[in-house]
Coordinates of N, CA and C in Angstrom, one line a residue:
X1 N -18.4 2.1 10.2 CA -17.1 2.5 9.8 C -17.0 4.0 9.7
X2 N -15.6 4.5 10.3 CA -15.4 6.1 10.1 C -15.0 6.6 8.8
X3 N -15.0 7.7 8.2 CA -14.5 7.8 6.8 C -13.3 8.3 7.7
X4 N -12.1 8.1 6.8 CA -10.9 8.4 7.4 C -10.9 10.4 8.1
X5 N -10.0 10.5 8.9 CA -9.6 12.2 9.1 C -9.0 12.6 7.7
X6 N -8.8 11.8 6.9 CA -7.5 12.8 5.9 C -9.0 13.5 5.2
X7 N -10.1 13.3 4.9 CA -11.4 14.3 4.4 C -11.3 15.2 5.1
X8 N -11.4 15.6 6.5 CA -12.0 16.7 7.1 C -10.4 17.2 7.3
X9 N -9.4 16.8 7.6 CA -8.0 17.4 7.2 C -8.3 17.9 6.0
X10 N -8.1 17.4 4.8 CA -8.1 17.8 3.6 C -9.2 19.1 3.5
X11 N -10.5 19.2 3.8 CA -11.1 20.3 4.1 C -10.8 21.5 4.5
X12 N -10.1 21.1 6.2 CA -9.2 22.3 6.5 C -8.5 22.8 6.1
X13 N -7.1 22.0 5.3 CA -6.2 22.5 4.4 C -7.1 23.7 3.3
X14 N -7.5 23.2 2.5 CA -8.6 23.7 1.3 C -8.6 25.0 1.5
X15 N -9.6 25.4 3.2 CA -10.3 26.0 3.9 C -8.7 27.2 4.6
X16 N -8.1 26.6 4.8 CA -7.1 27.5 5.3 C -6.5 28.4 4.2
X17 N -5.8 27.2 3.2 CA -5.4 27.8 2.3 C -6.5 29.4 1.5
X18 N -7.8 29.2 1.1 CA -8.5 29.4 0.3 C -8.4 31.2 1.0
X19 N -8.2 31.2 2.7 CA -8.7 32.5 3.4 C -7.3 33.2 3.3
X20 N -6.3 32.3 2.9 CA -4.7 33.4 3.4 C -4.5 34.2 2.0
X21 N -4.1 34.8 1.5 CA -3.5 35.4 0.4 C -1.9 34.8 0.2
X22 N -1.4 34.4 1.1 CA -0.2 33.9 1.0 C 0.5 32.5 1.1
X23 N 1.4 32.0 0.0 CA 1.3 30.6 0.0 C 1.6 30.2 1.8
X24 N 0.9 28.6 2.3 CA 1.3 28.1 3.2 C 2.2 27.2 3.4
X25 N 3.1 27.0 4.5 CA 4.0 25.9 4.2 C 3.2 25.0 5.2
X26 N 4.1 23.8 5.1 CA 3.1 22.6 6.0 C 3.1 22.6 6.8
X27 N 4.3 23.1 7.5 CA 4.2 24.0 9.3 C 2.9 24.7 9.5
X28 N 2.8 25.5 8.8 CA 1.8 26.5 8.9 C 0.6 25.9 9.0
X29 N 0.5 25.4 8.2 CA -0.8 24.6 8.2 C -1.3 23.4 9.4
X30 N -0.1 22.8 9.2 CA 0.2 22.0 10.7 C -0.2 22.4 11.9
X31 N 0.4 23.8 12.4 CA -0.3 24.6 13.2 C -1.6 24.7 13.7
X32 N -2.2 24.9 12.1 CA -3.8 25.4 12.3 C -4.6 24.0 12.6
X33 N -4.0 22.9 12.2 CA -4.7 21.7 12.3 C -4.6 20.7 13.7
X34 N -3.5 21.4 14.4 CA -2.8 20.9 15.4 C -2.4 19.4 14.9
X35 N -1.4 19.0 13.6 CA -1.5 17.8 13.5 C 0.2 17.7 12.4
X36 N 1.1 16.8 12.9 CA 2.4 16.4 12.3 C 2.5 17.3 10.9
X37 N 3.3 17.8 10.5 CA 3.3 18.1 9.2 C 3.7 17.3 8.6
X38 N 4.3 16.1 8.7 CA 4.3 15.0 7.7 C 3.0 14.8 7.1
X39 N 2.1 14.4 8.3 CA 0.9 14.1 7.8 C -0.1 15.2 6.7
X40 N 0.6 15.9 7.1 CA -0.3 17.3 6.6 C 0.6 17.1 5.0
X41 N 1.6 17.1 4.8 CA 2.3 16.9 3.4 C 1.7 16.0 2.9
X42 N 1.8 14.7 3.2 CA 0.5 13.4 3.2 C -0.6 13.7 2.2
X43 N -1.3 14.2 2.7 CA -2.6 14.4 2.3 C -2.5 15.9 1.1
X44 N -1.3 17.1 1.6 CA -1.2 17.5 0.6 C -0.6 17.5 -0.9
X45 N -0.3 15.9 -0.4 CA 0.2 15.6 -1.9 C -1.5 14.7 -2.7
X46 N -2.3 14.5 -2.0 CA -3.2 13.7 -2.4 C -4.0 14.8 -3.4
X47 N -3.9 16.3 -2.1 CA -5.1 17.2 -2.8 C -4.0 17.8 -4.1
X48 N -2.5 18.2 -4.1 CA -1.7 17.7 -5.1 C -2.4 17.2 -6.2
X49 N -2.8 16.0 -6.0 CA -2.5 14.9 -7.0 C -3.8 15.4 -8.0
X50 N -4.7 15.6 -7.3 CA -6.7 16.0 -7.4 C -6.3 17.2 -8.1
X51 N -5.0 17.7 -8.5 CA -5.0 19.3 -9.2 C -5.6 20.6 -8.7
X52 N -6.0 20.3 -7.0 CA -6.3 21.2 -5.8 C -5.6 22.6 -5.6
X53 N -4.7 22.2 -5.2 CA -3.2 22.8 -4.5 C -2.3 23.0 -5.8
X54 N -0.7 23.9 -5.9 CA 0.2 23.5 -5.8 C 1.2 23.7 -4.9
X55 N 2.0 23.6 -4.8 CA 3.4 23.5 -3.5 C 4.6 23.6 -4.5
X56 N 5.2 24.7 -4.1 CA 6.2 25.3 -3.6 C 7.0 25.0 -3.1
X57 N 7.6 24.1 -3.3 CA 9.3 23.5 -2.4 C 10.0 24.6 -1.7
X58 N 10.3 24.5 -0.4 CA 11.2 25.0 0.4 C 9.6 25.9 1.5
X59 N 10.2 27.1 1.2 CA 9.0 28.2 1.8 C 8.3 28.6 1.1
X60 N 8.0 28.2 -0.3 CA 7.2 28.4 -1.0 C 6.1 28.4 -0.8
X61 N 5.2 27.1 0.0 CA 4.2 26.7 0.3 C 3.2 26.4 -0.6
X62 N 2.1 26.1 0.1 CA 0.9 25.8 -1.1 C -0.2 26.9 -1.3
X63 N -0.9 26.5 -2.4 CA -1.6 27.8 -2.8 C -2.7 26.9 -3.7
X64 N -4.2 27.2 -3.8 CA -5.1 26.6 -4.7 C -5.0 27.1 -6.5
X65 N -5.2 25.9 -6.9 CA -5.3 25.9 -8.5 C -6.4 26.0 -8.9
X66 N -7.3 25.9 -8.0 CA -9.0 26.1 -8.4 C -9.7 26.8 -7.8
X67 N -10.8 27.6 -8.7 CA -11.5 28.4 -7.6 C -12.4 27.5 -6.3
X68 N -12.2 28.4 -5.3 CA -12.8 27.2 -4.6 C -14.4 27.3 -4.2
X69 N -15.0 27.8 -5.4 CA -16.4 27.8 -5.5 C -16.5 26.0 -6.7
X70 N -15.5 25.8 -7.1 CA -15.5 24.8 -8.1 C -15.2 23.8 -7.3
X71 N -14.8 23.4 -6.1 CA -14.0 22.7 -5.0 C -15.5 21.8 -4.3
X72 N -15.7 20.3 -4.6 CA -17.3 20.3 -4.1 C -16.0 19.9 -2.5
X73 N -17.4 18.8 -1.8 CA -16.3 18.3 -0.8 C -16.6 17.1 -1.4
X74 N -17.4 16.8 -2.4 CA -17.3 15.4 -2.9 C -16.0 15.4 -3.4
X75 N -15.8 16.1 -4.5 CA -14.5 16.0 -5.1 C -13.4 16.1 -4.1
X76 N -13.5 16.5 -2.7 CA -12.2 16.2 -1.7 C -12.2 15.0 -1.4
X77 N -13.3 14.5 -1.1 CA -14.0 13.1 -0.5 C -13.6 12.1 -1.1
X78 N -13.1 12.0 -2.7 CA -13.0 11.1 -3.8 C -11.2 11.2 -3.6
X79 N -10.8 12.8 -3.3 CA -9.4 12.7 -3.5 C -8.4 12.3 -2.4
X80 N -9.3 11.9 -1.6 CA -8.6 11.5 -0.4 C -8.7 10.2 0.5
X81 N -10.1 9.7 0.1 CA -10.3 8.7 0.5 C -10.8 7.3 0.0
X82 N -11.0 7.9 -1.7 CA -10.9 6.7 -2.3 C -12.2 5.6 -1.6
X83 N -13.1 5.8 -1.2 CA -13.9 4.9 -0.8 C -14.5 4.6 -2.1
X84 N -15.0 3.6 -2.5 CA -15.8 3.1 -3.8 C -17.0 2.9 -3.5
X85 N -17.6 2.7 -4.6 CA -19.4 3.3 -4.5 C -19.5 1.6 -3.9
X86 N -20.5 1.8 -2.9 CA -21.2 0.6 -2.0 C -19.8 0.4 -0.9
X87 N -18.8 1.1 -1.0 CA -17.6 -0.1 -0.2 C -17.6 0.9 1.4
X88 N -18.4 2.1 1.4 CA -18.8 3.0 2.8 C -18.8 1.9 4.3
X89 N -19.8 1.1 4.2 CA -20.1 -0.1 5.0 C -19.2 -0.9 5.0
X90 N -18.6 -1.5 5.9 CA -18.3 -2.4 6.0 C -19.0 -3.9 7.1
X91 N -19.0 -5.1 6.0 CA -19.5 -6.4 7.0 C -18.6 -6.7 7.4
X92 N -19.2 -7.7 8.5 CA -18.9 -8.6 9.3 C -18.5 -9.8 8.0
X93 N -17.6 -10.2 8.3 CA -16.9 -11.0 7.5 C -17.6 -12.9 7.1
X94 N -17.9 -13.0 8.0 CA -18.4 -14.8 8.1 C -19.9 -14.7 8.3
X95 N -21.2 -14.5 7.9 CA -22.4 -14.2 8.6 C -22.5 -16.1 8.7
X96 N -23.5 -16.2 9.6 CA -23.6 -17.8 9.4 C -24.4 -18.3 8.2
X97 N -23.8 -19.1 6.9 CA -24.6 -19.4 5.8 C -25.4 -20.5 6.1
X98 N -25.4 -21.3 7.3 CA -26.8 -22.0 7.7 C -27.9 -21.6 8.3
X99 N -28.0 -19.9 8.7 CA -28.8 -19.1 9.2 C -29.6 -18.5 8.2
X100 N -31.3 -18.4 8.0 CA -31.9 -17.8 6.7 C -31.5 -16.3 7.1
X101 N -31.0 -15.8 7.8 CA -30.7 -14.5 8.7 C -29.2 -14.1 8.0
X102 N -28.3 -14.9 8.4 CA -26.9 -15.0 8.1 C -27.0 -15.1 6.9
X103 N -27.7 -16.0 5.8 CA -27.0 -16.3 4.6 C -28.1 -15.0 3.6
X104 N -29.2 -14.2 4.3 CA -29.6 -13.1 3.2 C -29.4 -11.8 3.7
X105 N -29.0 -11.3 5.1 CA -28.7 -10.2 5.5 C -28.2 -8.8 4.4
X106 N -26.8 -9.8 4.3 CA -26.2 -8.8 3.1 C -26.6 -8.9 1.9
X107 N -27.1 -9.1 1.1 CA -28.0 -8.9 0.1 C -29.3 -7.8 0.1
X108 N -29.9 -8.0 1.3 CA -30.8 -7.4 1.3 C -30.8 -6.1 2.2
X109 N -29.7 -6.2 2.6 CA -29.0 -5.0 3.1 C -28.3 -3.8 2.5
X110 N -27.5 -4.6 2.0 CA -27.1 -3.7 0.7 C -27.4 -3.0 -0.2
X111 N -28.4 -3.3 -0.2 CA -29.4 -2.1 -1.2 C -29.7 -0.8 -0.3
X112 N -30.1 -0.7 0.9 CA -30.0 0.5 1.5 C -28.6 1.2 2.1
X113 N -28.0 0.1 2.3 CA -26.4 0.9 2.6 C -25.9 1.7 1.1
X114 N -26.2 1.1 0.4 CA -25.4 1.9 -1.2 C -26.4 3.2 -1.2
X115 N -28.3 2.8 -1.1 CA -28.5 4.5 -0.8 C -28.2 5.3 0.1
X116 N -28.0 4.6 1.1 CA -27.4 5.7 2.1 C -26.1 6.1 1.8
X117 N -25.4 5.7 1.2 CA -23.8 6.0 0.7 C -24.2 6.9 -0.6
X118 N -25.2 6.6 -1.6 CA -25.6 7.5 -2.6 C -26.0 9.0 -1.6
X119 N -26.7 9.5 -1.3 CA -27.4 10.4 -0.5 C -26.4 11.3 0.5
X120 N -25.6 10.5 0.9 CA -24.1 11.1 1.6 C -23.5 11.8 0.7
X121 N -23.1 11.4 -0.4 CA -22.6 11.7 -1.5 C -23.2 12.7 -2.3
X122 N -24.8 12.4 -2.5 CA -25.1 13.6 -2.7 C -25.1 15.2 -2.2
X123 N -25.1 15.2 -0.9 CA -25.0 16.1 -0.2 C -23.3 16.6 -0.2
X124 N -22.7 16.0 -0.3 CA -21.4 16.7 0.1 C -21.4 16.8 -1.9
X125 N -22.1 16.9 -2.4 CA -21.6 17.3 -3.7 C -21.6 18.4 -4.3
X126 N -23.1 19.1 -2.9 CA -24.3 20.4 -3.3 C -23.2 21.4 -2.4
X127 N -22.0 21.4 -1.5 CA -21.2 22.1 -0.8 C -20.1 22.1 -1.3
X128 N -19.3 23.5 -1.8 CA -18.0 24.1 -2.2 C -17.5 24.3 -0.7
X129 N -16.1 24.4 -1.2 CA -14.9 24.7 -0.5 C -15.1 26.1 0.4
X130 N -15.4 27.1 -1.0 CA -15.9 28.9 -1.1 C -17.2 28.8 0.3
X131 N -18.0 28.1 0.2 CA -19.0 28.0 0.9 C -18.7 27.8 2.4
X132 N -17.9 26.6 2.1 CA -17.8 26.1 3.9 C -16.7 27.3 4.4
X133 N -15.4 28.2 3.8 CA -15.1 28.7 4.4 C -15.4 30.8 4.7
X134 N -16.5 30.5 3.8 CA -17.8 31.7 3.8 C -18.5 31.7 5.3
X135 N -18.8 30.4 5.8 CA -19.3 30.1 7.1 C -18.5 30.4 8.5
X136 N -17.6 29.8 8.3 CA -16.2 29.7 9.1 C -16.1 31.2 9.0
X137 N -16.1 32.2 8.4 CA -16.0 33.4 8.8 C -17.1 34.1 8.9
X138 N -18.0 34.0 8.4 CA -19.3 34.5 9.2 C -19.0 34.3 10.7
X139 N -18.7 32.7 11.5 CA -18.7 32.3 12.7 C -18.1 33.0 12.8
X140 N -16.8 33.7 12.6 CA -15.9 34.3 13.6 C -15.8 35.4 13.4
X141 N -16.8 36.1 12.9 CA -16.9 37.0 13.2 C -18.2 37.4 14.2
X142 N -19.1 37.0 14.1 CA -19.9 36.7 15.0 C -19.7 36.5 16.4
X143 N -18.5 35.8 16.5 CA -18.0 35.1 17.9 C -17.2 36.5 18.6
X144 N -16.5 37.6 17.2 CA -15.9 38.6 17.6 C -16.6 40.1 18.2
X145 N -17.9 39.9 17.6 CA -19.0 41.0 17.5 C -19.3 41.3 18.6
X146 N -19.6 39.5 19.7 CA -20.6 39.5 20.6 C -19.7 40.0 22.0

Protein backbone atom coordinates (compact mmCIF):
# COMPACT_ATOMS: atom_id res chain seq x y z
CA UNK A 1 0.00 0.00 0.00
CA UNK A 2 1.11 3.69 -0.91
CA UNK A 3 0.93 6.24 1.91
CA UNK A 4 -1.25 8.75 0.26
CA UNK A 5 0.47 12.08 -1.90
CA UNK A 6 -1.19 14.52 0.55
CA UNK A 7 2.35 13.59 3.00
CA UNK A 8 4.85 14.51 0.49
CA UNK A 9 2.28 17.52 -0.77
CA UNK A 10 2.00 18.48 2.65
CA UNK A 11 5.89 18.45 2.86
CA UNK A 12 6.25 20.65 -0.09
CA UNK A 13 3.72 23.01 1.12
CA UNK A 14 5.74 23.26 4.74
CA UNK A 15 8.92 23.42 2.59
CA UNK A 16 7.74 26.16 0.22
CA UNK A 17 6.17 28.08 2.63
CA UNK A 18 9.13 27.85 5.31
CA UNK A 19 11.79 29.44 2.19
CA UNK A 20 9.41 32.55 1.12
CA UNK A 21 9.23 35.42 3.56
CA UNK A 22 5.85 36.18 2.12
CA UNK A 23 2.46 34.79 2.84
CA UNK A 24 1.46 32.19 -0.09
CA UNK A 25 -1.79 31.87 -1.72
CA UNK A 26 -2.91 28.39 -3.00
CA UNK A 27 -2.25 29.42 -6.57
CA UNK A 28 1.07 29.96 -5.65
CA UNK A 29 1.73 27.13 -4.13
CA UNK A 30 -0.27 25.14 -6.65
CA UNK A 31 2.21 26.33 -9.02
CA UNK A 32 5.20 25.05 -7.30
CA UNK A 33 3.48 21.69 -6.85
CA UNK A 34 2.11 21.51 -10.29
CA UNK A 35 -1.13 20.33 -8.62
CA UNK A 36 -5.21 21.87 -8.48
CA UNK A 37 -5.32 24.42 -5.89
CA UNK A 38 -8.36 22.95 -4.53
CA UNK A 39 -6.34 20.18 -3.62
CA UNK A 40 -3.66 22.17 -2.33
CA UNK A 41 -6.38 24.14 0.03
CA UNK A 42 -7.34 20.47 0.90
CA UNK A 43 -4.49 19.51 2.61
CA UNK A 44 -3.91 23.08 3.65
CA UNK A 45 -6.61 22.99 5.74
CA UNK A 46 -5.38 19.63 7.32
CA UNK A 47 -1.76 21.25 8.05
CA UNK A 48 -4.37 24.18 9.23
CA UNK A 49 -5.98 21.99 11.44
CA UNK A 50 -2.24 20.35 12.94
CA UNK A 51 -1.67 24.32 13.99
CA UNK A 52 1.09 24.22 11.03
CA UNK A 53 0.09 27.07 8.86
CA UNK A 54 -2.29 29.96 9.07
CA UNK A 55 -4.26 31.35 6.00
CA UNK A 56 -5.22 34.42 5.19
CA UNK A 57 -8.43 34.63 3.30
CA UNK A 58 -8.37 36.37 0.02
CA UNK A 59 -4.49 37.23 -0.88
CA UNK A 60 -3.49 36.91 2.30
CA UNK A 61 -2.14 33.50 1.97
CA UNK A 62 -0.49 31.14 4.27
CA UNK A 63 2.32 31.48 6.44
CA UNK A 64 3.90 28.80 9.31
CA UNK A 65 2.94 29.04 13.02
CA UNK A 66 5.81 26.94 13.97
CA UNK A 67 9.28 26.95 13.77
CA UNK A 68 10.09 24.64 11.32
CA UNK A 69 12.95 23.17 13.14
CA UNK A 70 9.87 21.94 15.58
CA UNK A 71 7.99 20.61 12.27
CA UNK A 72 9.05 16.50 12.42
CA UNK A 73 7.71 14.88 9.10
CA UNK A 74 6.16 12.54 11.55
CA UNK A 75 4.07 15.15 12.85
CA UNK A 76 3.12 15.94 9.00
CA UNK A 77 2.62 12.26 8.50
CA UNK A 78 0.09 11.99 11.46
CA UNK A 79 -1.56 15.37 10.14
CA UNK A 80 -2.36 14.26 6.96
CA UNK A 81 -2.70 10.87 6.70
CA UNK A 82 -4.12 9.59 9.74
CA UNK A 83 -2.69 6.04 9.18
CA UNK A 84 -2.96 4.21 12.73
CA UNK A 85 -0.29 2.28 14.34
CA UNK A 86 -0.26 -1.40 12.56
CA UNK A 87 -3.01 -0.11 9.90
CA UNK A 88 0.37 0.92 7.22
CA UNK A 89 -0.26 -2.76 5.62
CA UNK A 90 -2.92 -3.67 4.25
CA UNK A 91 -4.41 -7.71 3.88
CA UNK A 92 -5.87 -9.50 1.61
CA UNK A 93 -9.19 -9.78 2.89
CA UNK A 94 -10.37 -13.71 3.01
CA UNK A 95 -6.85 -15.75 3.58
CA UNK A 96 -8.22 -19.44 3.25
CA UNK A 97 -9.09 -20.48 7.13
CA UNK A 98 -8.76 -24.23 6.08
CA UNK A 99 -5.15 -23.56 5.01
CA UNK A 100 -2.48 -23.89 8.16
CA UNK A 101 -0.88 -21.03 5.81
CA UNK A 102 -4.12 -18.95 5.36
CA UNK A 103 -5.48 -19.27 8.76
CA UNK A 104 -1.78 -18.06 10.67
CA UNK A 105 -0.15 -15.82 8.10
CA UNK A 106 -1.61 -12.77 9.65
CA UNK A 107 -0.85 -13.23 13.01
CA UNK A 108 2.44 -14.08 12.48
CA UNK A 109 2.94 -11.51 10.17
CA UNK A 110 1.93 -8.87 11.85
CA UNK A 111 4.27 -8.60 14.21
CA UNK A 112 6.93 -7.57 11.63
CA UNK A 113 4.65 -5.27 9.57
CA UNK A 114 3.90 -3.12 12.91
CA UNK A 115 7.87 -3.07 13.28
CA UNK A 116 8.41 -2.09 10.07
CA UNK A 117 5.67 0.59 10.45
CA UNK A 118 7.38 1.42 14.01
CA UNK A 119 10.91 2.02 12.34
CA UNK A 120 9.26 4.11 9.40
CA UNK A 121 8.04 6.14 11.91
CA UNK A 122 10.85 6.39 13.64
CA UNK A 123 12.87 7.78 11.07
CA UNK A 124 10.59 10.36 9.81
CA UNK A 125 10.47 11.52 13.46
CA UNK A 126 14.51 12.19 13.62
CA UNK A 127 13.72 14.87 10.31
CA UNK A 128 12.40 18.60 10.62
CA UNK A 129 10.74 20.62 8.08
CA UNK A 130 14.03 23.29 8.70
CA UNK A 131 16.18 20.30 7.69
CA UNK A 132 14.60 18.94 4.63
CA UNK A 133 14.28 22.46 3.28
CA UNK A 134 18.19 23.25 4.46
CA UNK A 135 18.89 20.37 1.75
CA UNK A 136 16.63 21.54 -1.01
CA UNK A 137 18.81 24.54 -0.99
CA UNK A 138 22.03 23.29 -0.54
CA UNK A 139 20.83 21.24 -3.90
CA UNK A 140 20.12 24.25 -5.67
CA UNK A 141 22.57 25.76 -5.14
CA UNK A 142 24.99 23.40 -6.06
CA UNK A 143 22.99 22.67 -9.21
CA UNK A 144 23.62 26.65 -9.74
CA UNK A 145 27.43 26.72 -8.89
CA UNK A 146 28.29 23.87 -11.36
Amino acid sequence: MKISNRFTIAVHILSLINVRSDHLTSQQIANSVNINAGYIRQISGLLKKAEFIGIKRGSGGAYLLKAPTSISLYDVYKAVDVVMEGELFHWHEDPNPNCWIGSNIQEILDIFLLKAQQAMEGVLREVSIQEITELIIKKEKASTEA
